[in-house]
mmCIF file of C-alpha atoms in Angstrom:
data_model
loop_
_atom_site.group_PDB
_atom_site.id
_atom_site.type_symbol
_atom_site.label_atom_id
_atom_site.label_comp_id
_atom_site.label_asym_id
_atom_site.label_seq_id
_atom_site.Cartn_x
_atom_site.Cartn_y
_atom_site.Cartn_z
ATOM 1 C CA UNK A 29 100.120 148.302 23.052
ATOM 2 C CA UNK A 30 97.924 150.226 20.635
ATOM 3 C CA UNK A 31 98.908 153.617 19.300
ATOM 4 C CA UNK A 32 96.721 156.683 19.787
ATOM 5 C CA UNK A 33 95.848 156.677 16.086
ATOM 6 C CA UNK A 34 94.824 153.005 16.179
ATOM 7 C CA UNK A 35 92.568 153.498 19.198
ATOM 8 C CA UNK A 36 91.034 156.614 17.663
ATOM 9 C CA UNK A 37 90.217 154.630 14.514
ATOM 10 C CA UNK A 38 88.579 151.956 16.670
ATOM 11 C CA UNK A 39 86.651 154.561 18.672
ATOM 12 C CA UNK A 40 85.149 155.937 15.471
ATOM 13 C CA UNK A 41 84.149 152.558 14.026
ATOM 14 C CA UNK A 42 80.550 151.457 13.640
ATOM 15 C CA UNK A 43 79.319 151.036 17.237
ATOM 16 C CA UNK A 44 78.251 147.393 16.848
ATOM 17 C CA UNK A 45 81.643 146.452 15.408
ATOM 18 C CA UNK A 46 83.462 148.271 18.213
ATOM 19 C CA UNK A 47 81.370 146.570 20.913
ATOM 20 C CA UNK A 48 81.921 143.121 19.411
ATOM 21 C CA UNK A 49 85.677 143.758 19.373
ATOM 22 C CA UNK A 50 85.533 144.754 23.043
ATOM 23 C CA UNK A 51 83.483 141.678 23.946
ATOM 24 C CA UNK A 52 86.369 139.421 22.930
ATOM 25 C CA UNK A 53 88.270 140.522 26.051
ATOM 26 C CA UNK A 54 85.512 140.212 28.676
ATOM 27 C CA UNK A 55 86.138 138.084 31.750
ATOM 28 C CA UNK A 56 83.839 135.126 32.439
ATOM 29 C CA UNK A 57 82.401 136.540 35.656
ATOM 30 C CA UNK A 58 81.117 139.950 36.714
ATOM 31 C CA UNK A 59 82.567 141.141 40.022
ATOM 32 C CA UNK A 60 80.579 143.239 42.489
ATOM 33 C CA UNK A 61 82.370 145.542 44.904
ATOM 34 C CA UNK A 62 81.014 147.963 47.459
ATOM 35 C CA UNK A 63 82.282 151.142 49.111
ATOM 36 C CA UNK A 64 81.966 152.423 52.649
ATOM 37 C CA UNK A 65 82.092 156.208 52.819
ATOM 38 C CA UNK A 66 84.039 156.271 56.070
ATOM 39 C CA UNK A 67 84.754 160.023 56.168
ATOM 40 C CA UNK A 68 82.802 162.626 54.217
ATOM 41 C CA UNK A 69 83.296 166.240 53.172
ATOM 42 C CA UNK A 70 85.592 169.139 54.063
ATOM 43 C CA UNK A 71 88.257 168.188 51.518
ATOM 44 C CA UNK A 72 90.993 170.767 50.953
ATOM 45 C CA UNK A 73 91.306 170.005 47.225
ATOM 46 C CA UNK A 74 89.546 171.992 44.498
ATOM 47 C CA UNK A 75 88.543 169.142 42.145
ATOM 48 C CA UNK A 76 85.888 170.876 40.072
ATOM 49 C CA UNK A 77 83.488 167.929 39.923
ATOM 50 C CA UNK A 78 83.395 167.110 43.623
ATOM 51 C CA UNK A 79 80.630 167.668 46.171
ATOM 52 C CA UNK A 80 83.096 167.072 49.017
ATOM 53 C CA UNK A 81 85.430 169.954 48.177
ATOM 54 C CA UNK A 82 85.497 172.712 50.798
ATOM 55 C CA UNK A 83 85.987 175.202 47.931
ATOM 56 C CA UNK A 84 82.314 174.895 46.910
ATOM 57 C CA UNK A 85 79.072 175.387 48.817
ATOM 58 C CA UNK A 86 77.435 172.048 48.062
ATOM 59 C CA UNK A 87 75.776 171.715 51.466
ATOM 60 C CA UNK A 88 76.522 168.003 51.808
ATOM 61 C CA UNK A 89 76.717 166.293 55.172
ATOM 62 C CA UNK A 90 80.246 166.189 56.605
ATOM 63 C CA UNK A 91 81.353 163.735 59.259
ATOM 64 C CA UNK A 92 84.643 162.499 60.771
ATOM 65 C CA UNK A 93 86.142 159.038 60.384
ATOM 66 C CA UNK A 94 83.777 156.245 61.344
ATOM 67 C CA UNK A 95 84.691 153.719 64.010
ATOM 68 C CA UNK A 96 86.163 150.302 63.227
ATOM 69 C CA UNK A 97 83.089 148.353 64.333
ATOM 70 C CA UNK A 98 80.775 150.551 62.281
ATOM 71 C CA UNK A 99 82.856 149.947 59.159
ATOM 72 C CA UNK A 100 83.033 146.182 59.719
ATOM 73 C CA UNK A 101 79.273 145.911 60.216
ATOM 74 C CA UNK A 102 78.724 147.816 56.969
ATOM 75 C CA UNK A 103 81.218 145.555 55.199
ATOM 76 C CA UNK A 104 79.355 142.416 56.299
ATOM 77 C CA UNK A 105 76.128 143.880 54.935
ATOM 78 C CA UNK A 106 77.848 144.561 51.604
ATOM 79 C CA UNK A 107 79.099 140.983 51.348
ATOM 80 C CA UNK A 108 75.600 139.656 52.082
ATOM 81 C CA UNK A 109 74.431 141.778 49.134
ATOM 82 C CA UNK A 110 76.908 140.130 46.777
ATOM 83 C CA UNK A 111 80.011 142.316 47.001
ATOM 84 C CA UNK A 112 83.237 140.427 46.348
ATOM 85 C CA UNK A 113 85.358 143.128 47.956
ATOM 86 C CA UNK A 114 84.766 146.187 50.149
ATOM 87 C CA UNK A 115 86.570 149.528 49.917
ATOM 88 C CA UNK A 116 87.058 151.975 52.775
ATOM 89 C CA UNK A 117 86.770 155.459 51.250
ATOM 90 C CA UNK A 118 87.699 158.736 52.959
ATOM 91 C CA UNK A 119 87.653 162.351 51.807
ATOM 92 C CA UNK A 120 90.815 164.455 51.785
ATOM 93 C CA UNK A 121 94.048 164.789 49.848
ATOM 94 C CA UNK A 122 95.972 162.297 51.964
ATOM 95 C CA UNK A 123 95.347 160.149 55.060
ATOM 96 C CA UNK A 124 95.283 162.295 58.207
ATOM 97 C CA UNK A 125 98.037 161.273 60.585
ATOM 98 C CA UNK A 126 95.533 161.190 63.464
ATOM 99 C CA UNK A 127 93.232 158.795 61.530
ATOM 100 C CA UNK A 128 95.747 156.583 59.768
ATOM 101 C CA UNK A 129 96.214 154.089 62.601
ATOM 102 C CA UNK A 130 92.422 153.638 62.768
ATOM 103 C CA UNK A 131 92.348 152.989 59.015
ATOM 104 C CA UNK A 132 95.008 150.304 59.487
ATOM 105 C CA UNK A 133 92.853 148.674 62.155
ATOM 106 C CA UNK A 134 89.889 148.679 59.779
ATOM 107 C CA UNK A 135 91.935 146.891 57.123
ATOM 108 C CA UNK A 136 93.182 144.289 59.596
ATOM 109 C CA UNK A 137 89.613 143.671 60.753
ATOM 110 C CA UNK A 138 88.367 143.191 57.183
ATOM 111 C CA UNK A 139 91.142 140.715 56.473
ATOM 112 C CA UNK A 140 90.504 138.858 59.731
ATOM 113 C CA UNK A 141 86.882 138.352 58.694
ATOM 114 C CA UNK A 142 87.912 137.023 55.282
ATOM 115 C CA UNK A 143 86.720 140.065 53.317
ATOM 116 C CA UNK A 144 88.859 141.316 50.442
ATOM 117 C CA UNK A 145 90.110 144.675 51.681
ATOM 118 C CA UNK A 146 90.376 147.789 49.553
ATOM 119 C CA UNK A 147 91.141 151.374 50.571
ATOM 120 C CA UNK A 148 90.637 154.684 48.801
ATOM 121 C CA UNK A 149 92.206 157.176 51.175
ATOM 122 C CA UNK A 150 94.072 159.656 49.011
ATOM 123 C CA UNK A 151 97.598 160.439 47.905
ATOM 124 C CA UNK A 152 100.172 158.286 49.713
ATOM 125 C CA UNK A 153 103.741 158.803 50.819
ATOM 126 C CA UNK A 154 106.183 155.907 50.946
ATOM 127 C CA UNK A 155 105.796 155.203 54.658
ATOM 128 C CA UNK A 156 101.996 155.060 54.374
ATOM 129 C CA UNK A 157 102.168 152.675 51.410
ATOM 130 C CA UNK A 158 104.584 150.445 53.304
ATOM 131 C CA UNK A 159 102.333 150.288 56.382
ATOM 132 C CA UNK A 160 99.251 149.487 54.297
ATOM 133 C CA UNK A 161 101.098 146.597 52.701
ATOM 134 C CA UNK A 162 102.344 145.381 56.085
ATOM 135 C CA UNK A 163 98.800 145.086 57.484
ATOM 136 C CA UNK A 164 97.756 143.107 54.414
ATOM 137 C CA UNK A 165 95.755 145.554 52.330
ATOM 138 C CA UNK A 166 94.737 143.619 49.220
ATOM 139 C CA UNK A 167 93.915 146.497 46.883
ATOM 140 C CA UNK A 168 94.350 150.270 46.860
ATOM 141 C CA UNK A 169 92.095 152.524 44.820
ATOM 142 C CA UNK A 170 93.378 155.793 43.420
ATOM 143 C CA UNK A 171 91.999 157.321 40.218
ATOM 144 C CA UNK A 172 93.958 159.412 37.764
ATOM 145 C CA UNK A 173 90.532 161.018 37.085
ATOM 146 C CA UNK A 174 91.494 162.234 33.625
ATOM 147 C CA UNK A 175 94.466 162.269 31.254
ATOM 148 C CA UNK A 176 97.635 164.216 31.890
ATOM 149 C CA UNK A 177 96.818 166.923 29.322
ATOM 150 C CA UNK A 178 93.394 167.688 30.845
ATOM 151 C CA UNK A 179 94.270 167.447 34.542
ATOM 152 C CA UNK A 180 94.906 171.215 34.998
ATOM 153 C CA UNK A 181 91.281 171.802 33.958
ATOM 154 C CA UNK A 182 90.098 169.478 36.730
ATOM 155 C CA UNK A 183 92.242 170.354 39.731
ATOM 156 C CA UNK A 184 95.074 172.757 40.639
ATOM 157 C CA UNK A 185 95.702 171.864 44.298
ATOM 158 C CA UNK A 186 97.580 168.682 43.414
ATOM 159 C CA UNK A 187 99.204 167.430 40.222
ATOM 160 C CA UNK A 188 98.732 164.523 37.863
ATOM 161 C CA UNK A 189 102.190 163.347 38.950
ATOM 162 C CA UNK A 190 101.032 163.218 42.584
ATOM 163 C CA UNK A 191 98.463 160.661 41.509
ATOM 164 C CA UNK A 192 100.872 158.699 39.325
ATOM 165 C CA UNK A 193 103.404 158.541 42.169
ATOM 166 C CA UNK A 194 100.758 156.991 44.416
ATOM 167 C CA UNK A 195 99.968 154.305 41.823
ATOM 168 C CA UNK A 196 103.688 153.498 41.622
ATOM 169 C CA UNK A 197 103.968 153.166 45.412
ATOM 170 C CA UNK A 198 100.989 150.804 45.487
ATOM 171 C CA UNK A 199 102.674 148.554 42.950
ATOM 172 C CA UNK A 200 106.082 148.867 44.596
ATOM 173 C CA UNK A 201 104.717 147.396 47.823
ATOM 174 C CA UNK A 202 102.878 144.556 46.129
ATOM 175 C CA UNK A 203 99.268 145.658 46.502
ATOM 176 C CA UNK A 204 96.698 145.376 43.746
ATOM 177 C CA UNK A 205 95.776 148.661 42.094
ATOM 178 C CA UNK A 206 92.338 149.991 41.202
ATOM 179 C CA UNK A 207 92.771 153.110 39.063
ATOM 180 C CA UNK A 208 90.214 154.785 36.845
ATOM 181 C CA UNK A 209 88.695 157.979 35.540
ATOM 182 C CA UNK A 210 85.663 160.240 35.349
ATOM 183 C CA UNK A 211 84.373 160.868 31.840
ATOM 184 C CA UNK A 212 82.089 163.656 30.679
ATOM 185 C CA UNK A 213 84.057 166.479 32.309
ATOM 186 C CA UNK A 214 84.618 168.365 29.069
ATOM 187 C CA UNK A 215 87.480 166.264 27.761
ATOM 188 C CA UNK A 216 87.778 165.613 24.013
ATOM 189 C CA UNK A 217 87.523 162.206 22.337
ATOM 190 C CA UNK A 218 91.277 162.334 21.804
ATOM 191 C CA UNK A 219 91.760 162.877 25.524
ATOM 192 C CA UNK A 220 89.622 159.815 26.284
ATOM 193 C CA UNK A 221 92.024 157.886 24.070
ATOM 194 C CA UNK A 222 94.907 159.390 26.065
ATOM 195 C CA UNK A 223 93.246 158.128 29.266
ATOM 196 C CA UNK A 224 93.107 154.622 27.811
ATOM 197 C CA UNK A 225 96.787 154.693 26.875
ATOM 198 C CA UNK A 226 97.854 156.108 30.230
ATOM 199 C CA UNK A 227 95.822 153.474 32.072
ATOM 200 C CA UNK A 228 97.386 150.771 29.903
ATOM 201 C CA UNK A 229 100.807 152.023 30.962
ATOM 202 C CA UNK A 230 99.801 152.081 34.650
ATOM 203 C CA UNK A 231 98.401 148.538 34.245
ATOM 204 C CA UNK A 232 95.921 148.367 37.143
ATOM 205 C CA UNK A 233 93.925 145.268 38.003
ATOM 206 C CA UNK A 234 90.692 147.281 37.974
ATOM 207 C CA UNK A 235 89.600 150.395 36.081
ATOM 208 C CA UNK A 236 86.498 152.089 37.510
ATOM 209 C CA UNK A 237 84.831 154.344 34.959
ATOM 210 C CA UNK A 238 82.634 157.069 36.412
ATOM 211 C CA UNK A 239 80.279 159.208 34.320
ATOM 212 C CA UNK A 240 80.124 162.733 35.682
ATOM 213 C CA UNK A 241 76.970 163.477 37.641
ATOM 214 C CA UNK A 242 77.012 167.296 37.774
ATOM 215 C CA UNK A 243 76.746 168.567 41.347
ATOM 216 C CA UNK A 244 74.987 171.910 41.978
ATOM 217 C CA UNK A 245 77.337 174.726 43.051
ATOM 218 C CA UNK A 246 80.444 173.047 41.631
ATOM 219 C CA UNK A 247 82.198 174.464 38.533
ATOM 220 C CA UNK A 248 80.912 171.499 36.501
ATOM 221 C CA UNK A 249 77.275 171.859 37.555
ATOM 222 C CA UNK A 250 76.167 172.525 33.951
ATOM 223 C CA UNK A 251 78.222 169.724 32.338
ATOM 224 C CA UNK A 252 75.306 167.319 31.826
ATOM 225 C CA UNK A 253 75.737 167.444 28.025
ATOM 226 C CA UNK A 254 79.498 166.794 27.825
ATOM 227 C CA UNK A 255 79.054 163.114 26.976
ATOM 228 C CA UNK A 256 76.133 161.082 25.637
ATOM 229 C CA UNK A 257 75.324 157.417 26.155
ATOM 230 C CA UNK A 258 76.804 156.244 22.866
ATOM 231 C CA UNK A 259 80.126 157.864 23.694
ATOM 232 C CA UNK A 260 80.054 156.302 27.165
ATOM 233 C CA UNK A 261 79.793 152.899 25.465
ATOM 234 C CA UNK A 262 82.541 153.790 23.001
ATOM 235 C CA UNK A 263 84.824 154.850 25.839
ATOM 236 C CA UNK A 264 84.159 151.694 27.869
ATOM 237 C CA UNK A 265 84.887 149.570 24.805
ATOM 238 C CA UNK A 266 88.163 151.373 24.080
ATOM 239 C CA UNK A 267 89.282 150.965 27.710
ATOM 240 C CA UNK A 268 88.538 147.221 27.524
ATOM 241 C CA UNK A 269 90.453 146.854 24.257
ATOM 242 C CA UNK A 270 93.419 148.948 25.450
ATOM 243 C CA UNK A 271 93.521 147.257 28.888
ATOM 244 C CA UNK A 272 92.313 143.689 28.229
ATOM 245 C CA UNK A 273 93.660 142.232 31.467
ATOM 246 C CA UNK A 274 91.978 144.804 33.713
ATOM 247 C CA UNK A 275 88.418 144.644 34.975
ATOM 248 C CA UNK A 276 86.464 147.534 33.496
ATOM 249 C CA UNK A 277 84.214 148.591 36.368
ATOM 250 C CA UNK A 278 81.089 150.697 35.835
ATOM 251 C CA UNK A 279 81.033 153.069 38.788
ATOM 252 C CA UNK A 280 79.417 156.434 39.573
ATOM 253 C CA UNK A 281 76.803 157.820 37.208
ATOM 254 C CA UNK A 282 75.424 154.450 36.144
ATOM 255 C CA UNK A 283 71.933 155.084 37.482
ATOM 256 C CA UNK A 284 71.856 158.849 36.959
ATOM 257 C CA UNK A 285 73.271 158.986 33.437
ATOM 258 C CA UNK A 286 72.536 155.706 31.644
ATOM 259 C CA UNK A 287 69.369 154.097 30.318
ATOM 260 C CA UNK A 288 68.548 150.467 31.048
ATOM 261 C CA UNK A 289 69.388 149.595 27.428
ATOM 262 C CA UNK A 290 72.832 151.217 27.633
ATOM 263 C CA UNK A 291 73.630 149.539 30.957
ATOM 264 C CA UNK A 292 72.685 146.164 29.475
ATOM 265 C CA UNK A 293 74.941 146.775 26.466
ATOM 266 C CA UNK A 294 77.794 147.844 28.735
ATOM 267 C CA UNK A 295 77.669 144.590 30.687
ATOM 268 C CA UNK A 296 77.201 142.541 27.538
ATOM 269 C CA UNK A 297 80.160 144.001 25.644
ATOM 270 C CA UNK A 298 82.485 146.135 27.784
ATOM 271 C CA UNK A 299 82.303 145.776 31.565
ATOM 272 C CA UNK A 300 83.587 143.035 33.875
ATOM 273 C CA UNK A 301 82.555 144.583 37.181
ATOM 274 C CA UNK A 302 80.549 147.261 38.935
ATOM 275 C CA UNK A 303 80.054 149.004 42.249
ATOM 276 C CA UNK A 304 76.836 147.902 43.922
ATOM 277 C CA UNK A 305 74.687 150.061 46.160
ATOM 278 C CA UNK A 306 75.251 153.774 46.625
ATOM 279 C CA UNK A 307 78.415 155.699 45.825
ATOM 280 C CA UNK A 308 79.990 158.625 47.680
ATOM 281 C CA UNK A 309 77.529 161.477 47.170
ATOM 282 C CA UNK A 310 75.178 159.918 44.595
ATOM 283 C CA UNK A 311 72.829 156.929 44.631
ATOM 284 C CA UNK A 312 73.050 153.704 42.672
ATOM 285 C CA UNK A 313 70.971 150.614 41.956
ATOM 286 C CA UNK A 314 70.213 148.066 44.630
ATOM 287 C CA UNK A 315 72.378 144.912 44.537
ATOM 288 C CA UNK A 316 69.308 142.885 43.551
ATOM 289 C CA UNK A 317 68.721 145.084 40.502
ATOM 290 C CA UNK A 318 72.318 144.663 39.340
ATOM 291 C CA UNK A 319 72.217 140.916 39.958
ATOM 292 C CA UNK A 320 69.017 140.487 37.951
ATOM 293 C CA UNK A 321 70.596 142.297 35.003
ATOM 294 C CA UNK A 322 73.721 140.106 35.083
ATOM 295 C CA UNK A 323 71.575 136.967 35.014
ATOM 296 C CA UNK A 324 69.312 138.410 32.302
ATOM 297 C CA UNK A 325 72.190 138.797 29.848
ATOM 298 C CA UNK A 326 73.539 135.343 30.665
ATOM 299 C CA UNK A 327 76.691 136.270 32.531
ATOM 300 C CA UNK A 328 77.895 134.799 35.806
ATOM 301 C CA UNK A 329 78.205 136.726 39.049
ATOM 302 C CA UNK A 330 81.354 136.371 41.124
ATOM 303 C CA UNK A 331 80.053 136.270 44.676
ATOM 304 C CA UNK A 332 82.014 136.458 47.893
ATOM 305 C CA UNK A 333 81.538 134.031 50.745
ATOM 306 C CA UNK A 334 83.028 135.250 54.013
ATOM 307 C CA UNK A 335 85.057 132.106 54.521
ATOM 308 C CA UNK A 336 86.665 132.206 51.074
ATOM 309 C CA UNK A 337 86.826 135.711 49.644
ATOM 310 C CA UNK A 338 90.408 136.562 50.458
#
């Protein structure tokens, strides 16, 4: 494992040299995944970047948990558009007891149809993690969002340790882990290095990297200038170098914050995967647009066929 000083030296290298170092660790294929926003809004947590927090008047649409059939139909559409796995995403700190059994049914239905199942449903307790594993959940997504030292600036209604404990439960019960961050929230370069080291210690299979898209009426609504495109590339490269076995996944903010040239460089040198389609409260590129870019730069796309994607 690299030291903080070593990664900081790499971060500050000539950009071309840094990107070429990162490229050495890229996987052969680019994986597409998709999310289904199965419950939206009215979250009790005060994460300062989030449109779904009930602490801020963001005026987004709120709705309860979708039905199983609705989720499965959406998942089939995602697979037709090239997604290799589909994640069920719900707002809230932790799975509601009244909804959890329905979430388990969704996961079983995805698996039955041969779709790689993923869930992003909040902070877990041991019993919830055990039940998710028992129904065959392939992967659980739970971001650390930022490094330990900066977490109090992001959220005060739950702790960094709450998030780390969930990642440990996911691994304890044998599920794959998707665990990433949001960059551009006012953190320092040194704190981006800390994120890379903490993610290396967690050792997830996938690391989604979101670039903050400031939401009106949230505390971070004016944070558009907290990171530029060059530093996004530098951060992606450092994550790839520090976590060579993980897929570095470009997630939220790709369309809103990055130029076509930067996106092309990211997939050429740093990123193994991306989320296709729209995200939770922001919009993304169409699957066709992402696929054309992957082919343009000469990389292969890992596509899911319903009969063989588990």
